[in-house]
Amino acid sequence: MLMEETPPEVSLPLSVKPLSSPFPSGCPGLLSDAMTDVPVDSAASARTSPPEGLTLAEEEELRSELAKVEEEIGTLRQVLAAKERHCGELKRKLGLTPLDGLKQNLSKSWHDVQVSNAYVKTSEKLGEWNDKVTQSDFYKKTQETLSQAGQKTSAALSNVGSVISRKLGDMRNSATFKSFEDRVGTIKSRVVGSRENSTDGLHSPSGAGDKPPQDNTPF
């Protein structure tokens, strides 16, 4: 019969002390509080609870498709940035300024507006309203009234002009106007005559002074 051997007791040296806890003894629960501050992966927690109506396989498939779409979006953004840089270099080589690009964009936007369904429908509606207004009885009566008023105004102005011309003719043929013209003519002739006499008077002393008087006294 075999006897079980008991392991010998190991005695620690006096210099070796047992390991103490890194947390002070007066702070119970500090370890649990520190562990709760560690952020938890939301994706990992979401995997544990899939949305309602989806199985785990369907969730994994959707997540894989989402990752592919996000990767394609990133690739397209990189391609778009490269295309924009290339477009800017081409414009710089052609001497195109940002103002030219703005004008081109405005022209293209206006063309897009003109060919849009809303613009076409609005133009058709305005055309229909214009036709309805021009063909309405109210518009026709108003147009006829304005035309008649214009004709009457023209006739009145022509009558006023003829009356004024006739009055002026009668005034010129009147005795008062003729006597006034005679007076004006008389005054004009007097003024012209006085000017001529003054001119002759100014020349006569100079002519007499050119010839010295002759002394006919006998010696």
GROMACS .gro file of C-alpha atoms in nm:
model
  219
    1MET     CA    1   0.000   0.000   0.000
    2LEU     CA    2   0.146   0.331  -0.119
    3MET     CA    3   0.160   0.622   0.114
    4GLU     CA    4   0.069   0.970  -0.025
    5GLU     CA    5   0.355   1.208   0.004
    6THR     CA    6   0.269   1.555   0.129
    7PRO     CA    7   0.457   1.839  -0.039
    8PRO     CA    8   0.707   2.008   0.178
    9GLU     CA    9   0.608   2.341   0.315
   10VAL     CA   10   0.787   2.634   0.152
   11SER     CA   11   0.868   2.914   0.387
   12LEU     CA   12   0.909   3.263   0.239
   13PRO     CA   13   1.213   3.461   0.332
   14LEU     CA   14   1.162   3.741   0.576
   15SER     CA   15   1.251   4.007   0.318
   16VAL     CA   16   0.972   3.906   0.076
   17LYS     CA   17   0.636   4.075   0.139
   18PRO     CA   18   0.307   3.976  -0.016
   19LEU     CA   19   0.184   4.184  -0.308
   20SER     CA   20  -0.056   4.461  -0.214
   21SER     CA   21  -0.350   4.587  -0.418
   22PRO     CA   22  -0.278   4.891  -0.645
   23PHE     CA   23  -0.598   5.055  -0.520
   24PRO     CA   24  -0.617   5.196  -0.172
   25SER     CA   25  -0.816   5.001   0.078
   26GLY     CA   26  -1.039   5.296   0.154
   27CYS     CA   27  -1.182   5.316  -0.205
   28PRO     CA   28  -1.412   5.024  -0.259
   29GLY     CA   29  -1.563   4.992  -0.603
   30LEU     CA   30  -1.288   5.196  -0.772
   31LEU     CA   31  -1.198   4.912  -1.003
   32SER     CA   32  -1.555   4.870  -1.123
   33ASP     CA   33  -1.587   5.247  -1.179
   34ALA     CA   34  -1.267   5.252  -1.383
   35MET     CA   35  -1.389   4.967  -1.600
   36THR     CA   36  -1.716   5.142  -1.672
   37ASP     CA   37  -1.526   5.440  -1.820
   38VAL     CA   38  -1.383   5.224  -2.099
   39PRO     CA   39  -1.572   5.302  -2.426
   40VAL     CA   40  -1.770   5.018  -2.568
   41ASP     CA   41  -1.784   4.954  -2.943
   42SER     CA   42  -2.135   5.042  -3.055
   43ALA     CA   43  -2.106   4.820  -3.361
   44ALA     CA   44  -2.017   4.523  -3.143
   45SER     CA   45  -2.306   4.592  -2.912
   46ALA     CA   46  -2.536   4.637  -3.212
   47ARG     CA   47  -2.436   4.297  -3.345
   48THR     CA   48  -2.552   4.137  -3.027
   49SER     CA   49  -2.900   4.286  -3.075
   50PRO     CA   50  -3.002   4.293  -3.444
   51PRO     CA   51  -3.295   4.513  -3.552
   52GLU     CA   52  -3.639   4.371  -3.540
   53GLY     CA   53  -3.741   4.175  -3.845
   54LEU     CA   54  -3.381   4.093  -3.948
   55THR     CA   55  -3.185   3.782  -3.891
   56LEU     CA   56  -2.816   3.777  -3.817
   57ALA     CA   57  -2.738   3.669  -4.174
   58GLU     CA   58  -2.944   3.952  -4.323
   59GLU     CA   59  -2.779   4.201  -4.089
   60GLU     CA   60  -2.432   4.086  -4.190
   61GLU     CA   61  -2.527   4.110  -4.559
   62LEU     CA   62  -2.659   4.464  -4.516
   63ARG     CA   63  -2.349   4.570  -4.324
   64SER     CA   64  -2.126   4.428  -4.597
   65GLU     CA   65  -2.323   4.614  -4.865
   66LEU     CA   66  -2.303   4.937  -4.662
   67ALA     CA   67  -1.925   4.903  -4.635
   68LYS     CA   68  -1.898   4.854  -5.013
   69VAL     CA   69  -2.116   5.160  -5.085
   70GLU     CA   70  -1.912   5.377  -4.847
   71GLU     CA   71  -1.592   5.258  -5.013
   72GLU     CA   72  -1.734   5.341  -5.359
   73ILE     CA   73  -1.836   5.688  -5.237
   74GLY     CA   74  -1.482   5.754  -5.114
   75THR     CA   75  -1.339   5.638  -5.447
   76LEU     CA   76  -1.580   5.862  -5.643
   77ARG     CA   77  -1.484   6.160  -5.426
   78GLN     CA   78  -1.118   6.103  -5.504
   79VAL     CA   79  -1.192   6.073  -5.876
   80LEU     CA   80  -1.405   6.391  -5.867
   81ALA     CA   81  -1.128   6.585  -5.690
   82ALA     CA   82  -0.875   6.470  -5.953
   83LYS     CA   83  -1.112   6.568  -6.236
   84GLU     CA   84  -1.167   6.912  -6.083
   85ARG     CA   85  -0.792   6.970  -6.056
   86HIS     CA   86  -0.747   6.866  -6.418
   87CYS     CA   87  -1.032   7.094  -6.526
   88GLY     CA   88  -0.873   7.388  -6.342
   89GLU     CA   89  -0.540   7.326  -6.515
   90LEU     CA   90  -0.706   7.317  -6.857
   91LYS     CA   91  -0.891   7.643  -6.788
   92ARG     CA   92  -0.569   7.806  -6.670
   93LYS     CA   93  -0.389   7.702  -6.988
   94LEU     CA   94  -0.676   7.834  -7.202
   95GLY     CA   95  -0.676   8.166  -7.017
   96LEU     CA   96  -1.029   8.126  -6.885
   97THR     CA   97  -1.106   8.330  -6.575
   98PRO     CA   98  -1.358   8.248  -6.300
   99LEU     CA   99  -1.580   8.522  -6.444
  100ASP     CA  100  -1.598   8.336  -6.775
  101GLY     CA  101  -1.695   8.022  -6.589
  102LEU     CA  102  -1.964   8.212  -6.401
  103LYS     CA  103  -2.107   8.351  -6.726
  104GLN     CA  104  -2.107   8.005  -6.879
  105ASN     CA  105  -2.282   7.860  -6.575
  106LEU     CA  106  -2.544   8.137  -6.583
  107SER     CA  107  -2.608   8.082  -6.954
  108LYS     CA  108  -2.641   7.709  -6.901
  109SER     CA  109  -2.873   7.764  -6.603
  110TRP     CA  110  -3.094   7.999  -6.805
  111HIS     CA  111  -3.105   7.750  -7.092
  112ASP     CA  112  -3.202   7.476  -6.849
  113VAL     CA  113  -3.478   7.699  -6.713
  114GLN     CA  114  -3.610   7.773  -7.063
  115VAL     CA  115  -3.629   7.407  -7.158
  116SER     CA  116  -3.774   7.301  -6.823
  117ASN     CA  117  -4.131   7.179  -6.808
  118ALA     CA  118  -4.232   7.449  -6.559
  119TYR     CA  119  -4.109   7.729  -6.786
  120VAL     CA  120  -4.274   7.580  -7.094
  121LYS     CA  121  -4.605   7.534  -6.912
  122THR     CA  122  -4.588   7.888  -6.775
  123SER     CA  123  -4.523   8.030  -7.122
  124GLU     CA  124  -4.816   7.836  -7.263
  125LYS     CA  125  -5.042   7.959  -6.983
  126LEU     CA  126  -4.937   8.320  -7.042
  127GLY     CA  127  -5.003   8.279  -7.413
  128GLU     CA  128  -5.349   8.140  -7.345
  129TRP     CA  129  -5.427   8.426  -7.104
  130ASN     CA  130  -5.308   8.680  -7.360
  131ASP     CA  131  -5.531   8.530  -7.626
  132LYS     CA  132  -5.828   8.526  -7.391
  133VAL     CA  133  -5.773   8.890  -7.291
  134THR     CA  134  -5.727   9.017  -7.646
  135GLN     CA  135  -6.032   8.828  -7.767
  136SER     CA  136  -6.256   8.941  -7.482
  137ASP     CA  137  -6.533   9.196  -7.539
  138PHE     CA  138  -6.402   9.419  -7.260
  139TYR     CA  139  -6.060   9.445  -7.426
  140LYS     CA  140  -6.214   9.520  -7.765
  141LYS     CA  141  -6.440   9.790  -7.622
  142THR     CA  142  -6.150   9.946  -7.434
  143GLN     CA  143  -5.935   9.946  -7.748
  144GLU     CA  144  -6.214  10.106  -7.951
  145THR     CA  145  -6.269  10.370  -7.683
  146LEU     CA  146  -5.900  10.457  -7.671
  147SER     CA  147  -5.886  10.476  -8.051
  148GLN     CA  148  -6.184  10.709  -8.065
  149ALA     CA  149  -6.038  10.925  -7.789
  150GLY     CA  150  -5.710  10.951  -7.981
  151GLN     CA  151  -5.889  11.053  -8.299
  152LYS     CA  152  -6.092  11.315  -8.115
  153THR     CA  153  -5.779  11.454  -7.950
  154SER     CA  154  -5.601  11.480  -8.286
  155ALA     CA  155  -5.900  11.655  -8.442
  156ALA     CA  156  -5.923  11.898  -8.150
  157LEU     CA  157  -5.554  11.983  -8.173
  158SER     CA  158  -5.578  12.041  -8.549
  159ASN     CA  159  -5.882  12.266  -8.495
  160VAL     CA  160  -5.695  12.467  -8.232
  161GLY     CA  161  -5.401  12.511  -8.469
  162SER     CA  162  -5.622  12.632  -8.754
  163VAL     CA  163  -5.804  12.873  -8.521
  164ILE     CA  164  -5.477  13.020  -8.398
  165SER     CA  165  -5.350  13.061  -8.757
  166ARG     CA  166  -5.673  13.232  -8.861
  167LYS     CA  167  -5.661  13.466  -8.561
  168LEU     CA  168  -5.304  13.565  -8.644
  169GLY     CA  169  -5.402  13.634  -9.006
  170ASP     CA  170  -5.691  13.850  -8.896
  171MET     CA  171  -5.466  14.037  -8.656
  172ARG     CA  172  -5.213  14.115  -8.932
  173ASN     CA  173  -5.485  14.242  -9.161
  174SER     CA  174  -5.635  14.464  -8.892
  175ALA     CA  175  -5.591  14.845  -8.904
  176THR     CA  176  -5.425  14.850  -8.563
  177PHE     CA  177  -5.153  14.609  -8.671
  178LYS     CA  178  -5.094  14.798  -8.996
  179SER     CA  179  -5.064  15.133  -8.813
  180PHE     CA  180  -4.820  14.968  -8.574
  181GLU     CA  181  -4.614  14.842  -8.868
  182ASP     CA  182  -4.616  15.193  -9.018
  183ARG     CA  183  -4.493  15.342  -8.695
  184VAL     CA  184  -4.218  15.085  -8.667
  185GLY     CA  185  -4.112  15.156  -9.028
  186THR     CA  186  -4.108  15.532  -8.964
  187ILE     CA  187  -3.896  15.494  -8.653
  188LYS     CA  188  -3.658  15.264  -8.840
  189SER     CA  189  -3.618  15.511  -9.127
  190ARG     CA  190  -3.550  15.794  -8.884
  191VAL     CA  191  -3.286  15.594  -8.701
  192VAL     CA  192  -3.113  15.498  -9.029
  193GLY     CA  193  -3.124  15.859  -9.153
  194SER     CA  194  -2.975  15.996  -8.833
  195ARG     CA  195  -2.692  15.746  -8.854
  196GLU     CA  196  -2.612  15.849  -9.213
  197ASN     CA  197  -2.611  16.222  -9.120
  198SER     CA  198  -2.379  16.163  -8.827
  199THR     CA  199  -2.145  15.969  -9.052
  200ASP     CA  200  -2.133  16.254  -9.310
  201GLY     CA  201  -2.071  16.508  -9.036
  202LEU     CA  202  -1.775  16.312  -8.910
  203HIS     CA  203  -1.613  16.293  -9.258
  204SER     CA  204  -1.657  16.657  -9.362
  205PRO     CA  205  -1.414  16.824  -9.109
  206SER     CA  206  -1.143  16.579  -9.195
  207GLY     CA  207  -1.180  16.658  -9.565
  208ALA     CA  208  -1.159  17.032  -9.505
  209GLY     CA  209  -0.853  16.993  -9.287
  210ASP     CA  210  -0.659  16.813  -9.559
  211LYS     CA  211  -0.640  17.131  -9.773
  212PRO     CA  212  -0.494  17.439  -9.599
  213PRO     CA  213  -0.672  17.771  -9.666
  214GLN     CA  214  -0.515  17.992  -9.943
  215ASP     CA  215  -0.412  18.348  -9.854
  216ASN     CA  216  -0.508  18.581 -10.148
  217THR     CA  217  -0.404  18.902  -9.971
  218PRO     CA  218  -0.206  19.129 -10.218
  219PHE     CA  219   0.136  19.242 -10.130
   0.00000   0.00000   0.00000
